[in-house]
Amino acid sequence: MLKETTTKRVRLLVSCKDRAGIVSAISTFLYNHGANIVQSDQYSTDPIGGMFFMRIEFDLPPKKSSFEKLKEEFIEIAENFYLDWKMSLANQKKKMAIFVSKEDHCLMELLWKWKAGELNVDIPLVISNHTNNQQAVEAYGIPYHYIPVTKDTKQQSEQKAINLIKEANIDFSVLARYMQILSPTFVQAFPHQIINIHHSFLPAFIGANPYAKAFERGVKLIGATAHYVTNDLDEGPIIEQDVLRANHRYSTEQLRVAGRNVERITLARAVQWHINDQVIVYGNKTVVFS
Ligand SMILES: Nc1nc2c(c(=O)[nH]1)N[C@@H](CN(C=O)c1ccc(C(=O)N[C@@H](CCC(=O)O)C(=O)O)cc1)CN2
């Protein structure tokens, strides 16, 4: 194996039943392997019998210990404290697929941020059930896969998308206003690896046409919610939310137009946190170390 010559930035996510000694055991392990902790954050739901969550970023100098060897030797600590854990290299770019239907604002926000170097991710492909965004996507040099969806072809269309995702070794997918409900087969294939932007401040107005429902309700705030996709429509673990003021003068269309800004900003924040391994899912909730 080639000798490692550069310092590696590593991210460690941990969740477990809370008890004394976890931070000490992990920090001592890292110290003994020559690692230098540069960021550490933890949260306990209840020190007595609750859950404990931690995110550590550390630098692993060359020669001290290889990343693979470190992961292997961490298993003992993980077993002692019954840890659920994930260790990853910060410079290992994730591969992100984007799904879009007609509306382009969330798609374009992600592409703009990616092009500007603000999203440290690769985008091997975009999938859509419409063709209207093809030119804009291909202008970024990204392959665009048009996969139309009808009630009769939904299963075959989904299988095409699943095949594309697997062939491209996609790490996670983003539904950037992709207006198709994904089947349990699709969702089960990628647990907590699909992020959706719902155009309302959940749990209000689940499902289709939330702005029409907001108009009828006479809301004074509209919002957006980025969440992991589950089989329960728009009820998956929430990653990020934001809101915007509205009032009686807004028509449904004006709510929709105003909502685009909060949707795209909310989604971009959630995607950034996922890329940076800042999100831990437990049950139907998340801990976001932002
Ligand atoms: N399994 C899941 N799939 C999707 C989720 C989810 O949480 N779980 N979120 C939706 C996004 N969404 C609102 O944000 C949404 C999209 C589409 C629909 C809907 O009724 N779609 C119809 C077809 C509509 C059309 O063809 O234009 C359908 O799929 O039958 C509701 C909510 C994304 N998917």
mmCIF file of C-alpha atoms and ligand atoms in Angstrom:
data_model
loop_
_atom_site.group_PDB
_atom_site.id
_atom_site.type_symbol
_atom_site.label_atom_id
_atom_site.label_comp_id
_atom_site.label_asym_id
_atom_site.label_seq_id
_atom_site.Cartn_x
_atom_site.Cartn_y
_atom_site.Cartn_z
ATOM 1 C CA MET A 1 0.000 0.000 0.000
ATOM 2 C CA LEU A 2 1.320 3.519 -0.877
ATOM 3 C CA LYS A 3 2.666 5.495 2.131
ATOM 4 C CA GLU A 4 0.288 8.328 3.072
ATOM 5 C CA THR A 5 2.001 11.719 2.773
ATOM 6 C CA THR A 6 -0.663 14.286 3.612
ATOM 7 C CA THR A 7 -2.738 15.146 6.654
ATOM 8 C CA LYS A 8 -6.325 13.944 6.280
ATOM 9 C CA ARG A 9 -9.388 15.787 7.607
ATOM 10 C CA VAL A 10 -11.769 13.182 8.984
ATOM 11 C CA ARG A 11 -15.404 13.476 10.118
ATOM 12 C CA LEU A 12 -16.817 11.173 12.772
ATOM 13 C CA LEU A 13 -20.540 10.964 13.537
ATOM 14 C CA VAL A 14 -21.657 9.052 16.621
ATOM 15 C CA SER A 15 -25.006 8.181 18.172
ATOM 16 C CA CYS A 16 -25.662 5.889 21.126
ATOM 17 C CA LYS A 17 -27.373 5.541 24.451
ATOM 18 C CA ASP A 18 -25.990 8.265 26.704
ATOM 19 C CA ARG A 19 -23.570 7.327 29.509
ATOM 20 C CA ALA A 20 -20.482 8.841 31.123
ATOM 21 C CA GLY A 21 -17.126 8.330 29.441
ATOM 22 C CA ILE A 22 -18.026 8.425 25.747
ATOM 23 C CA VAL A 23 -16.287 11.724 24.932
ATOM 24 C CA SER A 24 -13.271 10.743 27.023
ATOM 25 C CA ALA A 25 -12.939 7.337 25.365
ATOM 26 C CA ILE A 26 -13.232 8.730 21.827
ATOM 27 C CA SER A 27 -10.931 11.736 22.387
ATOM 28 C CA THR A 28 -8.312 9.513 24.083
ATOM 29 C CA PHE A 29 -8.503 7.027 21.186
ATOM 30 C CA LEU A 30 -7.959 9.833 18.675
ATOM 31 C CA TYR A 31 -5.107 11.344 20.717
ATOM 32 C CA ASN A 32 -3.384 7.967 20.952
ATOM 33 C CA HIS A 33 -3.591 7.688 17.159
ATOM 34 C CA GLY A 34 -1.947 11.062 16.689
ATOM 35 C CA ALA A 35 -5.143 12.819 15.621
ATOM 36 C CA ASN A 36 -5.823 16.476 16.403
ATOM 37 C CA ILE A 37 -9.489 17.355 17.057
ATOM 38 C CA VAL A 38 -10.365 20.632 15.290
ATOM 39 C CA GLN A 39 -14.140 20.656 15.930
ATOM 40 C CA SER A 40 -16.368 18.796 18.333
ATOM 41 C CA ASP A 41 -20.077 19.089 19.065
ATOM 42 C CA GLN A 42 -22.345 16.882 21.059
ATOM 43 C CA TYR A 43 -25.958 16.723 22.239
ATOM 44 C CA SER A 44 -27.743 14.541 24.768
ATOM 45 C CA THR A 45 -31.522 14.181 24.771
ATOM 46 C CA ASP A 46 -31.312 13.201 28.457
ATOM 47 C CA PRO A 47 -28.086 12.332 30.345
ATOM 48 C CA ILE A 48 -30.095 9.735 32.259
ATOM 49 C CA GLY A 49 -31.180 7.066 29.791
ATOM 50 C CA GLY A 50 -31.390 9.372 26.801
ATOM 51 C CA MET A 51 -29.608 9.372 23.460
ATOM 52 C CA PHE A 52 -26.168 10.894 22.844
ATOM 53 C CA PHE A 53 -25.039 12.397 19.536
ATOM 54 C CA MET A 54 -21.615 13.726 18.592
ATOM 55 C CA ARG A 55 -19.830 15.107 15.539
ATOM 56 C CA ILE A 56 -16.043 15.422 15.573
ATOM 57 C CA GLU A 57 -13.731 16.756 12.864
ATOM 58 C CA PHE A 58 -10.102 15.821 13.303
ATOM 59 C CA ASP A 59 -6.831 15.910 11.394
ATOM 60 C CA LEU A 60 -4.974 12.641 10.962
ATOM 61 C CA PRO A 61 -1.303 13.333 10.216
ATOM 62 C CA PRO A 62 0.483 11.110 7.683
ATOM 63 C CA LYS A 63 2.534 8.150 8.987
ATOM 64 C CA LYS A 64 0.771 8.215 12.420
ATOM 65 C CA SER A 65 -2.003 5.928 11.339
ATOM 66 C CA SER A 66 -3.763 5.154 8.062
ATOM 67 C CA PHE A 67 -7.427 6.086 7.796
ATOM 68 C CA GLU A 68 -8.410 2.481 7.106
ATOM 69 C CA LYS A 69 -6.407 1.236 10.116
ATOM 70 C CA LEU A 70 -7.967 3.950 12.310
ATOM 71 C CA LYS A 71 -11.473 2.863 11.307
ATOM 72 C CA GLU A 72 -10.607 -0.745 11.981
ATOM 73 C CA GLU A 73 -9.221 0.004 15.436
ATOM 74 C CA PHE A 74 -12.187 2.244 16.290
ATOM 75 C CA ILE A 75 -14.480 -0.780 16.132
ATOM 76 C CA GLU A 76 -13.420 -1.794 19.654
ATOM 77 C CA ILE A 77 -14.511 1.566 21.099
ATOM 78 C CA ALA A 78 -17.737 1.382 19.107
ATOM 79 C CA GLU A 79 -18.515 -2.053 20.493
ATOM 80 C CA ASN A 80 -17.730 -1.040 24.080
ATOM 81 C CA PHE A 81 -20.179 1.882 23.911
ATOM 82 C CA TYR A 82 -22.679 0.358 21.438
ATOM 83 C CA LEU A 83 -22.052 3.224 19.029
ATOM 84 C CA ASP A 84 -23.743 3.785 15.718
ATOM 85 C CA TRP A 85 -20.967 5.596 13.878
ATOM 86 C CA LYS A 86 -19.685 6.790 10.528
ATOM 87 C CA MET A 87 -16.166 8.001 9.709
ATOM 88 C CA SER A 88 -15.525 9.739 6.392
ATOM 89 C CA LEU A 89 -12.825 11.772 4.672
ATOM 90 C CA ALA A 90 -13.768 15.443 4.233
ATOM 91 C CA ASN A 91 -12.080 15.642 0.827
ATOM 92 C CA GLN A 92 -14.006 12.642 -0.564
ATOM 93 C CA LYS A 93 -16.590 14.393 -2.772
ATOM 94 C CA LYS A 94 -20.074 12.902 -2.582
ATOM 95 C CA LYS A 95 -21.967 12.236 -5.824
ATOM 96 C CA MET A 96 -25.346 13.998 -5.923
ATOM 97 C CA ALA A 97 -28.162 13.280 -8.391
ATOM 98 C CA ILE A 98 -30.826 15.944 -8.881
ATOM 99 C CA PHE A 99 -34.435 15.174 -9.796
ATOM 100 C CA VAL A 100 -36.565 17.994 -11.184
ATOM 101 C CA SER A 101 -39.939 18.400 -12.874
ATOM 102 C CA LYS A 102 -40.928 21.744 -14.456
ATOM 103 C CA GLU A 103 -40.057 24.401 -11.867
ATOM 104 C CA ASP A 104 -36.347 25.245 -12.060
ATOM 105 C CA HIS A 105 -35.617 27.588 -9.132
ATOM 106 C CA CYS A 106 -34.364 24.903 -6.721
ATOM 107 C CA LEU A 107 -32.406 23.134 -9.462
ATOM 108 C CA MET A 108 -30.752 26.365 -10.565
ATOM 109 C CA GLU A 109 -29.858 27.360 -6.992
ATOM 110 C CA LEU A 110 -27.993 24.060 -6.575
ATOM 111 C CA LEU A 111 -26.281 24.391 -9.959
ATOM 112 C CA TRP A 112 -25.281 28.023 -9.283
ATOM 113 C CA LYS A 113 -23.822 27.101 -5.889
ATOM 114 C CA TRP A 114 -22.072 24.063 -7.346
ATOM 115 C CA LYS A 115 -20.575 26.121 -10.190
ATOM 116 C CA ALA A 116 -19.442 28.758 -7.691
ATOM 117 C CA GLY A 117 -17.632 26.048 -5.715
ATOM 118 C CA GLU A 118 -19.909 26.497 -2.694
ATOM 119 C CA LEU A 119 -21.142 22.877 -2.797
ATOM 120 C CA ASN A 120 -18.240 20.417 -2.535
ATOM 121 C CA VAL A 121 -20.007 17.714 -4.515
ATOM 122 C CA ASP A 122 -20.044 16.065 -7.949
ATOM 123 C CA ILE A 123 -23.261 16.129 -10.000
ATOM 124 C CA PRO A 124 -23.011 13.215 -12.447
ATOM 125 C CA LEU A 125 -26.607 13.473 -13.620
ATOM 126 C CA VAL A 126 -29.971 15.203 -13.543
ATOM 127 C CA ILE A 127 -33.188 13.226 -14.010
ATOM 128 C CA SER A 128 -36.488 14.802 -15.021
ATOM 129 C CA ASN A 129 -39.974 13.831 -16.153
ATOM 130 C CA HIS A 130 -40.036 16.956 -18.324
ATOM 131 C CA THR A 131 -37.695 18.357 -20.996
ATOM 132 C CA ASN A 132 -37.928 22.080 -20.264
ATOM 133 C CA ASN A 133 -34.769 22.170 -18.094
ATOM 134 C CA GLN A 134 -32.575 20.078 -20.393
ATOM 135 C CA GLN A 135 -30.773 22.959 -22.123
ATOM 136 C CA ALA A 136 -30.035 24.770 -18.867
ATOM 137 C CA VAL A 137 -28.590 21.618 -17.260
ATOM 138 C CA GLU A 138 -26.518 20.591 -20.266
ATOM 139 C CA ALA A 139 -25.093 24.137 -20.364
ATOM 140 C CA TYR A 140 -23.356 23.148 -17.118
ATOM 141 C CA GLY A 141 -21.943 20.055 -18.824
ATOM 142 C CA ILE A 142 -24.188 17.754 -16.778
ATOM 143 C CA PRO A 143 -25.978 14.804 -18.465
ATOM 144 C CA TYR A 144 -29.781 15.214 -18.452
ATOM 145 C CA HIS A 145 -31.940 12.094 -18.446
ATOM 146 C CA TYR A 146 -35.519 12.633 -19.534
ATOM 147 C CA ILE A 147 -37.672 9.901 -17.988
ATOM 148 C CA PRO A 148 -41.358 10.658 -18.553
ATOM 149 C CA VAL A 149 -43.745 9.277 -15.920
ATOM 150 C CA THR A 150 -47.371 8.252 -16.355
ATOM 151 C CA LYS A 151 -49.592 6.191 -14.060
ATOM 152 C CA ASP A 152 -48.995 3.177 -16.355
ATOM 153 C CA THR A 153 -45.232 3.629 -16.709
ATOM 154 C CA LYS A 154 -44.350 4.749 -13.172
ATOM 155 C CA GLN A 155 -42.676 1.457 -12.171
ATOM 156 C CA GLN A 156 -40.559 1.181 -15.311
ATOM 157 C CA SER A 157 -39.628 4.856 -15.131
ATOM 158 C CA GLU A 158 -38.524 4.479 -11.520
ATOM 159 C CA GLN A 159 -36.466 1.422 -12.395
ATOM 160 C CA LYS A 160 -34.648 3.423 -15.086
ATOM 161 C CA ALA A 161 -33.853 6.095 -12.490
ATOM 162 C CA ILE A 162 -32.689 3.514 -9.936
ATOM 163 C CA ASN A 163 -30.406 1.946 -12.548
ATOM 164 C CA LEU A 164 -28.905 5.344 -13.424
ATOM 165 C CA ILE A 165 -28.312 6.149 -9.736
ATOM 166 C CA LYS A 166 -26.604 2.816 -9.083
ATOM 167 C CA GLU A 167 -24.508 2.925 -12.278
ATOM 168 C CA ALA A 168 -23.255 6.422 -11.345
ATOM 169 C CA ASN A 169 -22.493 5.381 -7.740
ATOM 170 C CA ILE A 170 -24.673 8.219 -6.503
ATOM 171 C CA ASP A 171 -24.317 8.899 -2.748
ATOM 172 C CA PHE A 172 -27.549 10.882 -2.403
ATOM 173 C CA SER A 173 -30.348 12.365 -4.491
ATOM 174 C CA VAL A 174 -32.175 15.687 -4.226
ATOM 175 C CA LEU A 175 -35.802 16.150 -5.308
ATOM 176 C CA ALA A 176 -35.599 19.779 -6.457
ATOM 177 C CA ARG A 177 -39.364 20.224 -6.842
ATOM 178 C CA TYR A 178 -39.681 16.801 -8.456
ATOM 179 C CA MET A 179 -43.420 16.334 -8.484
ATOM 180 C CA GLN A 180 -43.684 12.562 -8.393
ATOM 181 C CA ILE A 181 -44.387 10.441 -5.328
ATOM 182 C CA LEU A 182 -41.616 7.830 -5.076
ATOM 183 C CA SER A 183 -42.687 4.231 -4.534
ATOM 184 C CA PRO A 184 -41.674 2.253 -1.419
ATOM 185 C CA THR A 185 -39.321 0.236 -3.668
ATOM 186 C CA PHE A 186 -37.469 3.408 -4.624
ATOM 187 C CA VAL A 187 -37.421 4.829 -1.089
ATOM 188 C CA GLN A 188 -36.256 1.543 0.472
ATOM 189 C CA ALA A 189 -33.371 1.375 -2.021
ATOM 190 C CA PHE A 190 -31.930 4.656 -0.710
ATOM 191 C CA PRO A 191 -32.736 5.113 3.013
ATOM 192 C CA HIS A 192 -32.115 8.682 4.198
ATOM 193 C CA GLN A 193 -30.316 9.328 0.930
ATOM 194 C CA ILE A 194 -33.093 11.306 -0.761
ATOM 195 C CA ILE A 195 -33.700 14.937 0.212
ATOM 196 C CA ASN A 196 -36.963 16.628 -0.797
ATOM 197 C CA ILE A 197 -37.951 20.282 -0.626
ATOM 198 C CA HIS A 198 -41.586 20.618 0.297
ATOM 199 C CA HIS A 199 -43.088 23.996 -0.488
ATOM 200 C CA SER A 200 -44.747 24.586 2.869
ATOM 201 C CA PHE A 201 -43.768 24.964 6.536
ATOM 202 C CA LEU A 202 -44.506 21.347 7.497
ATOM 203 C CA PRO A 203 -46.525 19.867 9.069
ATOM 204 C CA ALA A 204 -48.865 22.361 7.485
ATOM 205 C CA PHE A 205 -50.171 21.623 3.987
ATOM 206 C CA ILE A 206 -48.707 18.195 3.228
ATOM 207 C CA GLY A 207 -49.026 16.914 -0.364
ATOM 208 C CA ALA A 208 -49.823 18.709 -3.581
ATOM 209 C CA ASN A 209 -50.807 22.398 -3.980
ATOM 210 C CA PRO A 210 -49.710 23.756 -0.577
ATOM 211 C CA TYR A 211 -49.847 27.378 -1.744
ATOM 212 C CA ALA A 212 -53.521 27.061 -2.725
ATOM 213 C CA LYS A 213 -54.182 25.578 0.720
ATOM 214 C CA ALA A 214 -52.181 28.402 2.345
ATOM 215 C CA PHE A 215 -54.197 31.009 0.446
ATOM 216 C CA GLU A 216 -57.487 29.435 1.542
ATOM 217 C CA ARG A 217 -56.222 29.349 5.152
ATOM 218 C CA GLY A 218 -55.209 33.034 5.059
ATOM 219 C CA VAL A 219 -51.702 32.373 6.414
ATOM 220 C CA LYS A 220 -49.416 35.230 7.477
ATOM 221 C CA LEU A 221 -46.303 33.111 7.002
ATOM 222 C CA ILE A 222 -45.370 30.803 4.118
ATOM 223 C CA GLY A 223 -42.436 28.461 4.304
ATOM 224 C CA ALA A 224 -40.398 25.581 2.974
ATOM 225 C CA THR A 225 -39.199 22.330 4.505
ATOM 226 C CA ALA A 226 -36.253 20.187 3.427
ATOM 227 C CA HIS A 227 -36.615 16.622 4.667
ATOM 228 C CA TYR A 228 -35.441 13.086 3.990
ATOM 229 C CA VAL A 229 -37.913 11.169 1.869
ATOM 230 C CA THR A 230 -39.817 8.279 3.438
ATOM 231 C CA ASN A 231 -42.948 6.378 2.414
ATOM 232 C CA ASP A 232 -45.018 8.800 4.494
ATOM 233 C CA LEU A 233 -45.513 11.699 2.083
ATOM 234 C CA ASP A 234 -43.727 14.854 3.269
ATOM 235 C CA GLU A 235 -43.413 13.401 6.800
ATOM 236 C CA GLY A 236 -39.768 12.296 6.702
ATOM 237 C CA PRO A 237 -37.067 13.594 9.107
ATOM 238 C CA ILE A 238 -36.887 17.382 8.792
ATOM 239 C CA ILE A 239 -33.413 18.754 7.996
ATOM 240 C CA GLU A 240 -34.140 22.500 7.588
ATOM 241 C CA GLN A 241 -37.075 24.905 7.462
ATOM 242 C CA ASP A 242 -37.544 28.597 6.871
ATOM 243 C CA VAL A 243 -40.400 31.064 6.547
ATOM 244 C CA LEU A 244 -41.351 34.290 4.816
ATOM 245 C CA ARG A 245 -44.018 36.844 5.819
ATOM 246 C CA ALA A 246 -47.174 37.050 3.730
ATOM 247 C CA ASN A 247 -50.486 38.868 4.096
ATOM 248 C CA HIS A 248 -54.056 39.165 2.839
ATOM 249 C CA ARG A 249 -52.947 41.005 -0.320
ATOM 250 C CA TYR A 250 -51.105 37.916 -1.692
ATOM 251 C CA SER A 251 -52.905 35.828 -4.313
ATOM 252 C CA THR A 252 -52.080 32.111 -4.579
ATOM 253 C CA GLU A 253 -49.742 32.881 -7.480
ATOM 254 C CA GLN A 254 -48.019 35.646 -5.499
ATOM 255 C CA LEU A 255 -47.547 33.231 -2.597
ATOM 256 C CA ARG A 256 -46.036 30.720 -5.036
ATOM 257 C CA VAL A 257 -43.638 33.294 -6.502
ATOM 258 C CA ALA A 258 -42.590 34.569 -3.080
ATOM 259 C CA GLY A 259 -42.221 30.991 -1.863
ATOM 260 C CA ARG A 260 -39.610 30.162 -4.502
ATOM 261 C CA ASN A 261 -37.000 32.201 -2.648
ATOM 262 C CA VAL A 262 -37.471 30.417 0.648
ATOM 263 C CA GLU A 263 -37.654 27.007 -1.050
ATOM 264 C CA ARG A 264 -34.346 27.305 -2.861
ATOM 265 C CA ILE A 265 -32.465 28.783 0.125
ATOM 266 C CA THR A 266 -33.846 26.146 2.501
ATOM 267 C CA LEU A 267 -32.946 23.294 0.152
ATOM 268 C CA ALA A 268 -29.427 24.589 -0.453
ATOM 269 C CA ARG A 269 -28.799 24.824 3.303
ATOM 270 C CA ALA A 270 -30.019 21.247 3.844
ATOM 271 C CA VAL A 271 -27.911 19.926 0.953
ATOM 272 C CA GLN A 272 -24.834 21.729 2.298
ATOM 273 C CA TRP A 273 -25.308 20.170 5.739
ATOM 274 C CA HIS A 274 -25.785 16.706 4.230
ATOM 275 C CA ILE A 275 -22.649 17.093 2.087
ATOM 276 C CA ASN A 276 -20.670 18.121 5.186
ATOM 277 C CA ASP A 277 -21.939 15.195 7.270
ATOM 278 C CA GLN A 278 -23.598 17.555 9.738
ATOM 279 C CA VAL A 279 -26.876 15.623 9.959
ATOM 280 C CA ILE A 280 -27.648 12.615 12.144
ATOM 281 C CA VAL A 281 -31.041 10.937 11.700
ATOM 282 C CA TYR A 282 -32.654 9.196 14.643
ATOM 283 C CA GLY A 283 -36.196 7.908 14.475
ATOM 284 C CA ASN A 284 -38.140 10.450 12.458
ATOM 285 C CA LYS A 285 -36.064 13.399 13.583
ATOM 286 C CA THR A 286 -32.601 14.825 12.942
ATOM 287 C CA VAL A 287 -29.770 16.376 14.896
ATOM 288 C CA VAL A 288 -28.092 19.039 12.733
ATOM 289 C CA PHE A 289 -24.672 20.178 13.937
ATOM 290 C CA SER A 290 -24.773 23.511 12.091
HETATM 291 N N1 LIG B 1 -42.208 8.668 -1.214
HETATM 292 C C1 LIG B 1 -42.181 10.004 -1.262
HETATM 293 N N2 LIG B 1 -42.147 10.633 -2.454
HETATM 294 C C2 LIG B 1 -42.114 11.994 -2.500
HETATM 295 C C3 LIG B 1 -42.147 12.750 -1.311
HETATM 296 C C4 LIG B 1 -42.154 12.050 -0.056
HETATM 297 O O1 LIG B 1 -42.128 12.666 1.026
HETATM 298 N N3 LIG B 1 -42.188 10.687 -0.074
HETATM 299 N N4 LIG B 1 -42.216 14.147 -1.389
HETATM 300 C C5 LIG B 1 -42.735 14.636 -2.672
HETATM 301 C C6 LIG B 1 -42.730 16.094 -2.973
HETATM 302 N N5 LIG B 1 -44.080 16.609 -3.018
HETATM 303 C C7 LIG B 1 -44.202 17.767 -2.340
HETATM 304 O O2 LIG B 1 -43.173 18.327 -1.912
HETATM 305 C C8 LIG B 1 -45.138 16.068 -3.793
HETATM 306 C C9 LIG B 1 -44.929 15.826 -5.136
HETATM 307 C C10 LIG B 1 -45.952 15.256 -5.908
HETATM 308 C C11 LIG B 1 -47.179 14.947 -5.347
HETATM 309 C C12 LIG B 1 -48.226 14.301 -6.216
HETATM 310 O O3 LIG B 1 -49.375 14.199 -5.849
HETATM 311 N N6 LIG B 1 -47.761 13.818 -7.386
HETATM 312 C C13 LIG B 1 -48.650 13.026 -8.312
HETATM 313 C C14 LIG B 1 -48.370 13.375 -9.777
HETATM 314 C C15 LIG B 1 -48.451 14.848 -10.015
HETATM 315 C C16 LIG B 1 -48.048 15.149 -11.477
HETATM 316 O O4 LIG B 1 -47.922 14.205 -12.273
HETATM 317 O O5 LIG B 1 -47.837 16.335 -11.775
HETATM 318 C C17 LIG B 1 -48.276 11.558 -8.138
HETATM 319 O O6 LIG B 1 -47.071 11.269 -7.920
HETATM 320 O O7 LIG B 1 -49.187 10.741 -8.338
HETATM 321 C C18 LIG B 1 -47.388 15.189 -4.008
HETATM 322 C C19 LIG B 1 -46.377 15.760 -3.224
HETATM 323 C C20 LIG B 1 -41.911 14.013 -3.801
HETATM 324 N N7 LIG B 1 -42.066 12.617 -3.710
#
